[in-house]
Coordinates of C-alpha atoms in Angstrom, one line a residue:
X947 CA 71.4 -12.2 50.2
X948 CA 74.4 -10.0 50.5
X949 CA 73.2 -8.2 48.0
X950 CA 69.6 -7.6 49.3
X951 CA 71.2 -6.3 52.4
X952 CA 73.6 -3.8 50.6
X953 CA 70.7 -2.1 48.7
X954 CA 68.7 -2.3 52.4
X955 CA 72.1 -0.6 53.6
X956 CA 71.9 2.0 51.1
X957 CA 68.5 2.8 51.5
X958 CA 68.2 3.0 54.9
X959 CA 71.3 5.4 54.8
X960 CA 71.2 7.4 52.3
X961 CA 67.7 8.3 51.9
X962 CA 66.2 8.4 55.0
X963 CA 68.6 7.7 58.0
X964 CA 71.5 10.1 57.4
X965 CA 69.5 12.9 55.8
X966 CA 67.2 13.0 58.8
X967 CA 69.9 12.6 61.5
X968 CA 72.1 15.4 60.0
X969 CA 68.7 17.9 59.5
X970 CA 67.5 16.9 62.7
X971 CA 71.0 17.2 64.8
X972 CA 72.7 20.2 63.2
X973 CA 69.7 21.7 60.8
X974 CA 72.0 20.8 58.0
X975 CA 70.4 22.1 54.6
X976 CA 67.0 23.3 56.3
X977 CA 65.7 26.2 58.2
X978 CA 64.6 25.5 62.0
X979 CA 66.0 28.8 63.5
X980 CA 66.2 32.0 63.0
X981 CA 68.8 35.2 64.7
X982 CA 66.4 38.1 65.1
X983 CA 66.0 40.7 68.1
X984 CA 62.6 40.7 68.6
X985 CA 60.6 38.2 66.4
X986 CA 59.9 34.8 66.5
X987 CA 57.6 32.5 63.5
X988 CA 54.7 30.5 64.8
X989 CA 54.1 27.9 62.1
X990 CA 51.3 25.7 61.8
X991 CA 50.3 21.9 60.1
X992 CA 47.8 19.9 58.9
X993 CA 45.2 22.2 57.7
X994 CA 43.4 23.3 56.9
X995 CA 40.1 22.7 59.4
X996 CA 36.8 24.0 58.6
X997 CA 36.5 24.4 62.2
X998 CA 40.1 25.8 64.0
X999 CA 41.8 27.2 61.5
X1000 CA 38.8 30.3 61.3
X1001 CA 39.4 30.5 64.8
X1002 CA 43.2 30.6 64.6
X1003 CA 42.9 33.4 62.0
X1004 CA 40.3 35.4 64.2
X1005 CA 43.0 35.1 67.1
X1006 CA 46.1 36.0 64.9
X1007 CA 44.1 39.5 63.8
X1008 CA 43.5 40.3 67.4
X1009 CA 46.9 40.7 68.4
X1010 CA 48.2 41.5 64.8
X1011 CA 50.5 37.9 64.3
X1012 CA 51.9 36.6 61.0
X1013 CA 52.1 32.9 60.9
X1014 CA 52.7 30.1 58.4
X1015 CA 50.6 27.2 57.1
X1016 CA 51.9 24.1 56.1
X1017 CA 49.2 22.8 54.3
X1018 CA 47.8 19.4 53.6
X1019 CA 47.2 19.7 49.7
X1020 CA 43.8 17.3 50.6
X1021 CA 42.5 19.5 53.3
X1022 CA 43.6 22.9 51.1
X1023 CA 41.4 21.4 48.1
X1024 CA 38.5 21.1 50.3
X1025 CA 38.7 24.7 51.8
X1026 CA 39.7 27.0 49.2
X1027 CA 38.3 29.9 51.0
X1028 CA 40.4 29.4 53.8
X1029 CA 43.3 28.9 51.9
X1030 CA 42.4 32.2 50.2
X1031 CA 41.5 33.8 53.5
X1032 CA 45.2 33.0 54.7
X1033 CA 46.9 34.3 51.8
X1034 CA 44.8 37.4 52.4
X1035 CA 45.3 38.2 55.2
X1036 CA 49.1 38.2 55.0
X1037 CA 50.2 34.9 56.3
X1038 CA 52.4 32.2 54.4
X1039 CA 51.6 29.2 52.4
X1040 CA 54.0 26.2 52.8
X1041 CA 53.2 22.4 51.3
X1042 CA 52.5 19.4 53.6
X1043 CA 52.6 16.8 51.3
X1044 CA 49.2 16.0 49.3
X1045 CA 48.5 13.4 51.9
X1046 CA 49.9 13.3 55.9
X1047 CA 52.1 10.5 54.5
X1048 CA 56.3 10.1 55.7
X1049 CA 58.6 10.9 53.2
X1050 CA 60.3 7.3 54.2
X1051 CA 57.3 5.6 53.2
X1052 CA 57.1 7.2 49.7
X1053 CA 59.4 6.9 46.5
X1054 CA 60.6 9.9 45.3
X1055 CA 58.8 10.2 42.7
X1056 CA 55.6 10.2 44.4
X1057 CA 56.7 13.1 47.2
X1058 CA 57.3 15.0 43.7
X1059 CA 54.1 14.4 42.9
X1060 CA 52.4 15.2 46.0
X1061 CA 54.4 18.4 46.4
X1062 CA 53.8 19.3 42.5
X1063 CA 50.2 18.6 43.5
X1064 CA 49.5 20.7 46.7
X1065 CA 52.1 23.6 45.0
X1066 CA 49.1 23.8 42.6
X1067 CA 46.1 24.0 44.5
X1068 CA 47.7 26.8 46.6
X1069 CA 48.7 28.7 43.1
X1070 CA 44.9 27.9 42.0
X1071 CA 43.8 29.8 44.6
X1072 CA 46.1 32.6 45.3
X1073 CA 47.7 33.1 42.2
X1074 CA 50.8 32.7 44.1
X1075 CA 53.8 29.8 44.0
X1076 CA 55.1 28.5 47.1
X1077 CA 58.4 27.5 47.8
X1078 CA 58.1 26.4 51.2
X1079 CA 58.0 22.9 52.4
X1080 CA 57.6 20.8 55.7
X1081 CA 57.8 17.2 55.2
X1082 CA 55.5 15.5 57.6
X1083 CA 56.7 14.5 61.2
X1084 CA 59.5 16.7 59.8
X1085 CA 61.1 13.6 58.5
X1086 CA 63.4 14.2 55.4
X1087 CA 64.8 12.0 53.1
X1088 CA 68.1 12.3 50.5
X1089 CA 65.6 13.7 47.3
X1090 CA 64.1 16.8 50.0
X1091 CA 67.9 17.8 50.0
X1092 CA 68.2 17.9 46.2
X1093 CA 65.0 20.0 46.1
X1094 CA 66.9 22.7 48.0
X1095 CA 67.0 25.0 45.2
X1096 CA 63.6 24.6 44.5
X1097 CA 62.4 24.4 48.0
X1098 CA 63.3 25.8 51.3
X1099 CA 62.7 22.8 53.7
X1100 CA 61.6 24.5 57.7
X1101 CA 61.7 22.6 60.2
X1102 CA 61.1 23.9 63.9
X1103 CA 63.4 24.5 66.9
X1104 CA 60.5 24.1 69.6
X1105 CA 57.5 22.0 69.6
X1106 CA 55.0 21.0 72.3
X1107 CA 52.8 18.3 72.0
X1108 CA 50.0 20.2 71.2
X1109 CA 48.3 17.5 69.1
X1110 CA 47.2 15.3 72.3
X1111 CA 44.4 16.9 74.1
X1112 CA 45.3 15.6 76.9
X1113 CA 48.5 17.9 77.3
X1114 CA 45.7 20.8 78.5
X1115 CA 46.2 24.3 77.5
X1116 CA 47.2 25.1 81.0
X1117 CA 50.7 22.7 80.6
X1118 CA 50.8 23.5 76.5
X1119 CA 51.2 27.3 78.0
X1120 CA 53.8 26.5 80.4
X1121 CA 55.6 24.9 77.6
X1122 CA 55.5 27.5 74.9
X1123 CA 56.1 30.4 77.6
X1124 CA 59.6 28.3 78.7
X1125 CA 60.1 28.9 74.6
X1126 CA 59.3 32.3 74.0
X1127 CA 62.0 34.2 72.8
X1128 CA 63.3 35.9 69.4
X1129 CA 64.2 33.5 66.7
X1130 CA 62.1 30.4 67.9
X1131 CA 60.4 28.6 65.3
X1132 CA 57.5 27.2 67.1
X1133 CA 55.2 23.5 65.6
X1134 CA 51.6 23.7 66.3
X1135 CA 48.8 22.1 64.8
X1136 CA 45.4 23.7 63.7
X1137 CA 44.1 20.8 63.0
X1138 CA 43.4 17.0 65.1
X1139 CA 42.3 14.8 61.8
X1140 CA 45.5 13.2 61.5
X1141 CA 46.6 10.1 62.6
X1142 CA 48.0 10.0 66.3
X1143 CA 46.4 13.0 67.1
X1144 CA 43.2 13.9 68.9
X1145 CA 40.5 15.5 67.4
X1146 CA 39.4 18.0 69.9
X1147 CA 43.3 19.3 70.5
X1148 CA 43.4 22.5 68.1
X1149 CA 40.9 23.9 71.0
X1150 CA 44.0 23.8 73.9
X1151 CA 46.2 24.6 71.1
X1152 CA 44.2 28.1 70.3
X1153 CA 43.7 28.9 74.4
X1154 CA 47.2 28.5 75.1
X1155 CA 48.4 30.6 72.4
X1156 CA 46.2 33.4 73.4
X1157 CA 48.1 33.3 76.7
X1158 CA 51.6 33.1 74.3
X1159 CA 50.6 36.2 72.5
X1160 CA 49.2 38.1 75.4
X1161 CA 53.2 37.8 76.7
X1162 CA 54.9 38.3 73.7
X1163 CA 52.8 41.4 73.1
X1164 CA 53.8 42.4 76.8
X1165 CA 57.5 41.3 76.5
X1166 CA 57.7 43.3 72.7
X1167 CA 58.0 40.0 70.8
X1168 CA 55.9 39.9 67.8
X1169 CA 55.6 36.5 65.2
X1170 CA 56.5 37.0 61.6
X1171 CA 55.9 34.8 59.1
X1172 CA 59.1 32.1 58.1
X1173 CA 60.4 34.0 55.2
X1174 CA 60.8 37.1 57.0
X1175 CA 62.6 35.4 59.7
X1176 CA 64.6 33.7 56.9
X1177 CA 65.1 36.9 55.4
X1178 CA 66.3 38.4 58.5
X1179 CA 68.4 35.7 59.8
X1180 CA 70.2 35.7 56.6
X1181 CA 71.0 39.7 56.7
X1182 CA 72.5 39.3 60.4
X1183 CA 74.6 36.5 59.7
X1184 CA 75.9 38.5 56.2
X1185 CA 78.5 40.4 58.0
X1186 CA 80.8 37.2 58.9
X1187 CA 84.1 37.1 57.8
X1188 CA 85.2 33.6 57.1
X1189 CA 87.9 32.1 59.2
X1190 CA 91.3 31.0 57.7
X1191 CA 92.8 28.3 59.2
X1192 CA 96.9 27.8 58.7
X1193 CA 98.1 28.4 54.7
X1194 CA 95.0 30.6 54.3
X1195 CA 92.9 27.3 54.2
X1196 CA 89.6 27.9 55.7
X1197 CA 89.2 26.9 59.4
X1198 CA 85.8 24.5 60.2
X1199 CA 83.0 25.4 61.7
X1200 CA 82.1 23.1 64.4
X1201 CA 79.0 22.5 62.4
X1202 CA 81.0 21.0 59.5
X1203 CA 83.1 19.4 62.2
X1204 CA 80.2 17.2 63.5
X1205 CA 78.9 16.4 59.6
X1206 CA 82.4 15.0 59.3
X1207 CA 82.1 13.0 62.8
X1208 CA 79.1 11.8 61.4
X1209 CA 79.9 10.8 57.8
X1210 CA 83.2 8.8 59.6
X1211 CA 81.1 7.0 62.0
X1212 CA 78.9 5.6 59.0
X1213 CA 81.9 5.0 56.7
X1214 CA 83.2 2.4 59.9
X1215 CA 79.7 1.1 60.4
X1216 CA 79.5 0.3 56.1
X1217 CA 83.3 -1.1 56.7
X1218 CA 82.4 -3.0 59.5
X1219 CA 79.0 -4.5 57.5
X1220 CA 80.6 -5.6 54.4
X1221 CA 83.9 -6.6 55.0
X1222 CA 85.9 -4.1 53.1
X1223 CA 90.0 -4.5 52.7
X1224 CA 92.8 -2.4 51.9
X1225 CA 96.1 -2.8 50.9
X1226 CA 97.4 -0.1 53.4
X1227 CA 96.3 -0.3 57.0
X1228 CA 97.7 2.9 58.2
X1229 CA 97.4 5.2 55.6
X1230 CA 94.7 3.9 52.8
X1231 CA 93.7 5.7 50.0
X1232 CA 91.6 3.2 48.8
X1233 CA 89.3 0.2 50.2
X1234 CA 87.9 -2.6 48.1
X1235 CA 85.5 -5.5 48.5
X1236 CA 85.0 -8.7 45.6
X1237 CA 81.1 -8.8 44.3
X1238 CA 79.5 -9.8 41.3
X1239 CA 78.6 -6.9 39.0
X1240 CA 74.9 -7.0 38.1
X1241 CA 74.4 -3.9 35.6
X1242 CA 74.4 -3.3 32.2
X1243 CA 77.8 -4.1 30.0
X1244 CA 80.3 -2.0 30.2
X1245 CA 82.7 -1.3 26.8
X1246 CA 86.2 -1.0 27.9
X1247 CA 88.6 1.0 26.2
X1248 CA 91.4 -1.7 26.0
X1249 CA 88.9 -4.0 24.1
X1250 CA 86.0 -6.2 25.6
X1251 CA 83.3 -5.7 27.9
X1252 CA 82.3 -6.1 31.5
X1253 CA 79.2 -7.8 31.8
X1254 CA 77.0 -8.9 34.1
X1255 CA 78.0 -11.9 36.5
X1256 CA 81.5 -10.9 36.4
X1257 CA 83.6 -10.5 39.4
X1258 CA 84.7 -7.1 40.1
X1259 CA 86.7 -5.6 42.5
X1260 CA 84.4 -2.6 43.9
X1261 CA 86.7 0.2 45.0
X1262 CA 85.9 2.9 47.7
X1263 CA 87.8 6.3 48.1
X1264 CA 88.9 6.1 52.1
X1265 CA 87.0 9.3 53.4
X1266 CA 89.0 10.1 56.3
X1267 CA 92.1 10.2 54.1
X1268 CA 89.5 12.3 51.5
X1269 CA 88.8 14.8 53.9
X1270 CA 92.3 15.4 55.3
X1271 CA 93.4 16.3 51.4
X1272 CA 90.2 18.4 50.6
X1273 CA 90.7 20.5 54.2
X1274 CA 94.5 21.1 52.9
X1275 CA 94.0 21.9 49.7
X1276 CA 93.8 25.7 48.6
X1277 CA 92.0 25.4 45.5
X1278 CA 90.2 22.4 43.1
X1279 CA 93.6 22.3 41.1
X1280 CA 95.6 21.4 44.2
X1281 CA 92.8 18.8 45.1
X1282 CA 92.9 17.1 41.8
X1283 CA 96.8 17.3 42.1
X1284 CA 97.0 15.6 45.4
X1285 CA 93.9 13.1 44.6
X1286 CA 95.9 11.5 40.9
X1287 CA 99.5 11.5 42.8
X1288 CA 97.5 9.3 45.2
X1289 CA 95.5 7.2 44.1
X1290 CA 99.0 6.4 41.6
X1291 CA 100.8 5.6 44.1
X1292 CA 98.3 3.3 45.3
X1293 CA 97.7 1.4 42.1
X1294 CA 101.0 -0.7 42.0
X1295 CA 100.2 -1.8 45.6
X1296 CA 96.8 -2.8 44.5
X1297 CA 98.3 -4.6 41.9
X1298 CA 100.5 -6.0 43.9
X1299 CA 98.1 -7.2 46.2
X1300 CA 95.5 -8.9 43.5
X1301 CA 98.6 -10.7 42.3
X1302 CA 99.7 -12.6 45.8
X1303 CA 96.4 -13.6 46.7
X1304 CA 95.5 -16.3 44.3
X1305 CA 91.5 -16.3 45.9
X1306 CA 91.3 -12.8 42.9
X1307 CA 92.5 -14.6 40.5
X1308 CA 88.9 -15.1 39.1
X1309 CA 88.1 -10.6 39.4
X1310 CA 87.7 -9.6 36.0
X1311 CA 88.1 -5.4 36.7
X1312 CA 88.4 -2.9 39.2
X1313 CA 85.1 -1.1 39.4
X1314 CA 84.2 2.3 41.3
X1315 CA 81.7 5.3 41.2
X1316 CA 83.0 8.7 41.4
X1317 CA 82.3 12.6 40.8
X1318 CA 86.6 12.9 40.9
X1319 CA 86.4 11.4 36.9
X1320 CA 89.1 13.9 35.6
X1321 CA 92.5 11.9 35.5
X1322 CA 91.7 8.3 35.5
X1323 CA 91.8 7.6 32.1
X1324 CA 95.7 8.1 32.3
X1325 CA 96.0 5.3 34.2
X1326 CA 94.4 3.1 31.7
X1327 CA 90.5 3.5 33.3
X1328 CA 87.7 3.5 31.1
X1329 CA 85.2 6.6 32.4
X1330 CA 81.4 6.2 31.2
X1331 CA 78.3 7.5 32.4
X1332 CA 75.9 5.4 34.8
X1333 CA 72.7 4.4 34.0
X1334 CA 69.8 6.4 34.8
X1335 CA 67.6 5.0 37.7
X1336 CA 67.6 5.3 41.8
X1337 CA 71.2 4.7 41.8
X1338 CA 72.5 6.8 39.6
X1339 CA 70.4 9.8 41.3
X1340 CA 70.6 9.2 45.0
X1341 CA 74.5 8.2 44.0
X1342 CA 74.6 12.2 42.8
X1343 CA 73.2 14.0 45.8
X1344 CA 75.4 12.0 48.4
X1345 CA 78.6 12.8 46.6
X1346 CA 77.8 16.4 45.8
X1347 CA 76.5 16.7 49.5
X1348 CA 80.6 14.8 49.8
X1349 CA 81.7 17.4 47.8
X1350 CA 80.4 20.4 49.8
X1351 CA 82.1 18.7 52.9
X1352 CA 85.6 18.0 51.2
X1353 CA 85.9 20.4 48.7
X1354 CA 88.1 23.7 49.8
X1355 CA 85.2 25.9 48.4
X1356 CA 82.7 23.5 49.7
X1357 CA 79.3 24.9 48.9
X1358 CA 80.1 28.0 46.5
X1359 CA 82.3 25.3 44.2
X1360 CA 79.0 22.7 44.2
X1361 CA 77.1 25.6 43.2
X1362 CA 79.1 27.2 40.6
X1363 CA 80.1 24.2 38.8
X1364 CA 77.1 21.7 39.2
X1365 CA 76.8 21.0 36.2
X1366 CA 79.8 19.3 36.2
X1367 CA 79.3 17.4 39.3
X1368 CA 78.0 14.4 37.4
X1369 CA 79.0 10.7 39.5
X1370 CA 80.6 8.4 36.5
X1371 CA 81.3 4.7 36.3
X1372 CA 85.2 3.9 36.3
X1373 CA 86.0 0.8 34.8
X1374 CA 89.7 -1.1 34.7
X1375 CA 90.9 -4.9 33.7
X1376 CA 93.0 -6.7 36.0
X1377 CA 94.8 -7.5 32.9
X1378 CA 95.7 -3.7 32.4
X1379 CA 96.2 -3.1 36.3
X1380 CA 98.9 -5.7 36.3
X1381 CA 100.4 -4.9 33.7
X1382 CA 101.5 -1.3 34.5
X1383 CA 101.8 -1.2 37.7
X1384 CA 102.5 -5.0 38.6
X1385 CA 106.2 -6.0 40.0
X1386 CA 107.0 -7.9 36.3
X1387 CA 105.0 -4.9 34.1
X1388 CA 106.4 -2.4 32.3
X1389 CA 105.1 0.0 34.9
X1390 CA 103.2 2.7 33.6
X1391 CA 105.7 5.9 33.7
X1392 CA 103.8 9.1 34.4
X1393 CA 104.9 12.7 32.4
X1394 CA 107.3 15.2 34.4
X1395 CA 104.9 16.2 37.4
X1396 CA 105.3 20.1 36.8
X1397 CA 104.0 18.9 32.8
X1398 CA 101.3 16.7 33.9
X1399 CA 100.2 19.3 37.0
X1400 CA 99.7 22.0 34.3
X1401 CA 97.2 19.8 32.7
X1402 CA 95.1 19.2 35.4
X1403 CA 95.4 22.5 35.9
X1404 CA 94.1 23.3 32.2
X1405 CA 91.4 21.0 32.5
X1406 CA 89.9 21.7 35.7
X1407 CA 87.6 24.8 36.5
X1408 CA 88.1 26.1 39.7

């Protein structure tokens, strides 16, 4: 039962929960609004109609609007010549999913598939490849941040309702008038066939946004399609410098501030759910919980195997005590540095710990997950490779989207080195815990710091 509501935990965290509240709050790894003067991007879903989205097109021509499309690969397949009349008419193509399915509801490898799918029937047509993508209801999941390279997820930063006809295109006005201003990303709909929306409501959509256009036109706004407000945003925000902080450490934003506020809160909450312990209250680097390990055997350097059924001791880095070394450390050397010194001091207490508590006496190893692998093998940890499946892939996007939070180059370090920011298994016996660093071992004895610094330093890219 525990178990079943660990892998819920996980789920519900870190592919859909977190991802969407972090996109949604503070537009973390997605565009939904753009810094321009005098533009702003009127996007549309769900089409195309054979009905509306003509209309919409006729209306974008009169007052000389770019838009863009986030296309239902279903609806697109039926309507090529729209899809063609679009692209030639100078608005974008983005994907909508194949079907107007939640990501939540989908394994990832069927959102591939359905993004793979639509990509192609837009390229059929057009010649052209997308790399625009609006999950529907805007809800992402953990794999639509991976895709981030290969994707540009959009969001919106004002939408209106416009899918009820009962809104009117007299209120729908009011509300998109209240919105209209340079670097809005506006969410309409051209067309009503999906669920929860009315058929009929693309008609109050379309008469309102003749009104919109009418002021922008007066006012000097004009709509661009989303990669030219992408495009644009990108080139204004170019010229700033980034902020140093004291010891020429870079200062937070307040945007990485309340990722950080965030990613604490959940750590508590997982705490707080499954019991975890530590063997120092007030300053922890590590905390630990007793399961039964259920994967495949593990071959341990010291001889042996963990195997399945065997108690472990599961061991989790302490992320407020993470953060506070990544945000003083000046480069990855100096992080490494401070991680190994820490975690050995920890060790004997750990050891310490497992041996006056007589309830561990059954724990077999010490068992953790981590993309900080370079080091522990000193301390007697055997470092292998996880198995491929769910876990071993959602486990990489969450600690490289870790890394980019901790890590004193953050972003530029994830993307320079990421092929080295592979999540490994780290495996330990109790036997070999307690005897270096137990009270009666022979207590493992470290080289001279400056000696064993300049081989982290050696072995670690910065």
């Amino acid at each position: 039962m525990e178990t079943l509501l660990l892998w819920g935990f996980y789920i519900l965290s870190l592919y859909a929960f977190i991802p969407g509240l972090i996109s949604r709050l503070f537009g973390f790894r997605v565009f939904r609004r753009g810094t321009t003067e005098n533009e702003f991007a009127l996007t549309f879903d769900d089409g195309p109609d054979a009905v509306y989205t003509p209309q919409l097109l006729d209306l974008l021509k009169k007052y000389d609007a770019k838009a863009t499309f986030f296309v239902v690969g279903a609806n697109a397949e039926k309507h090529p010549d729209l899809i063609k009349r679009i692209h030639d008419e100078g608005h974008m193509l983005g994907i909508h999913n194949y079907i107007h399915k939640t990501n939540w509801l989908m394994r990832p490898g069927t959102v591939k598939k359905q993004v793979a799918m639509t990509g192609q029937i837009i390229k059929s047509v057009t010649g052209m490849e997308t790399h625009f993508y609006r999950p529907p209801w805007g809800i992402v999941n953990l794999f639509d941040f991976s895709k981030r390279n290969e994707m540009q997820l959009v969001l919106w930063s004002s939408m209106f309702g416009d899918w009820r006809a009962r809104v009117g295109r007299e209120r729908l006005a009011r509300r998109m008038l209240k919105k209209l201003r340079a670097g809005e990303v506006f969410l309409l709909h051209d067309c009503g066939a999906t669920l929860g929306a009315n058929q009929t409501a693309p008609a109050e959509m379309l008469a309102a946004l003749e009104q919109v256009l009418q002021e922008a036109e007066a006012r000097g706004l004009r709509s661009i399609r989303i990669d030219e407000m992408i495009h644009g945003t990108a080139k204004a925000q170019m010229p700033k410098a980034v902020k140093k902080g004291k010891d020429g450490v870079p200062a937070l934003s307040w945007f990485k501030k309340a990722i950080v506020f965030l990613w604490l809160l959940w750590e508590k909450l997982f705490h707080f759910m499954f019991s975890l312990q530590t063997t120092n209250k007030e300053n922890p680097i590590f905390h630990f919980r007793v399961r039964t390990y259920s994967g495949d055997p593990v071959a341990l350097k010291q001889g042996g195997a963990l195997r399945k059924g065997d108690q472990i001791l599961e061991l989790h880095f302490d992320n407020k005590r993470l953060f506070d070394i990544g945000s003083k450390s000046k480069s990855s050397v100096h992080l490494a540095i401070q991680l190994i010194r820490n975690v050995e001091k920890t060790l004997p207490e750990l050891a310490q710990y497992i041996t006056k508590h007589p309830a561990l006496k059954n724990v077999k190893a010490l068992y953790g997950v981590s993309l900080i692998n370079r080091g522990p093998e000193q301390f007697g940890f055997t470092v292998t490779d996880l198995p491929d499946g769910f876990f071993a892939k959602s486990t990489k996007v969450y600690l490289k989207l870790l890394m980019r939070v901790i890590h004193p180059a953050g972003q530029d370090r994830v993307r320079r080195h990421a092929d080295q920011m592979v999540p490994k298994l780290i495996v330990m016996p109790i036997d070999t815990l307690i005897e270096q660093f137990g009270e009666d071992g022979s207590h493992r004895r470290l080289q001279d710091h400056k000696e064993h610094d300049a081989a982290i330093e050696a072995s670690i890219p910065c």
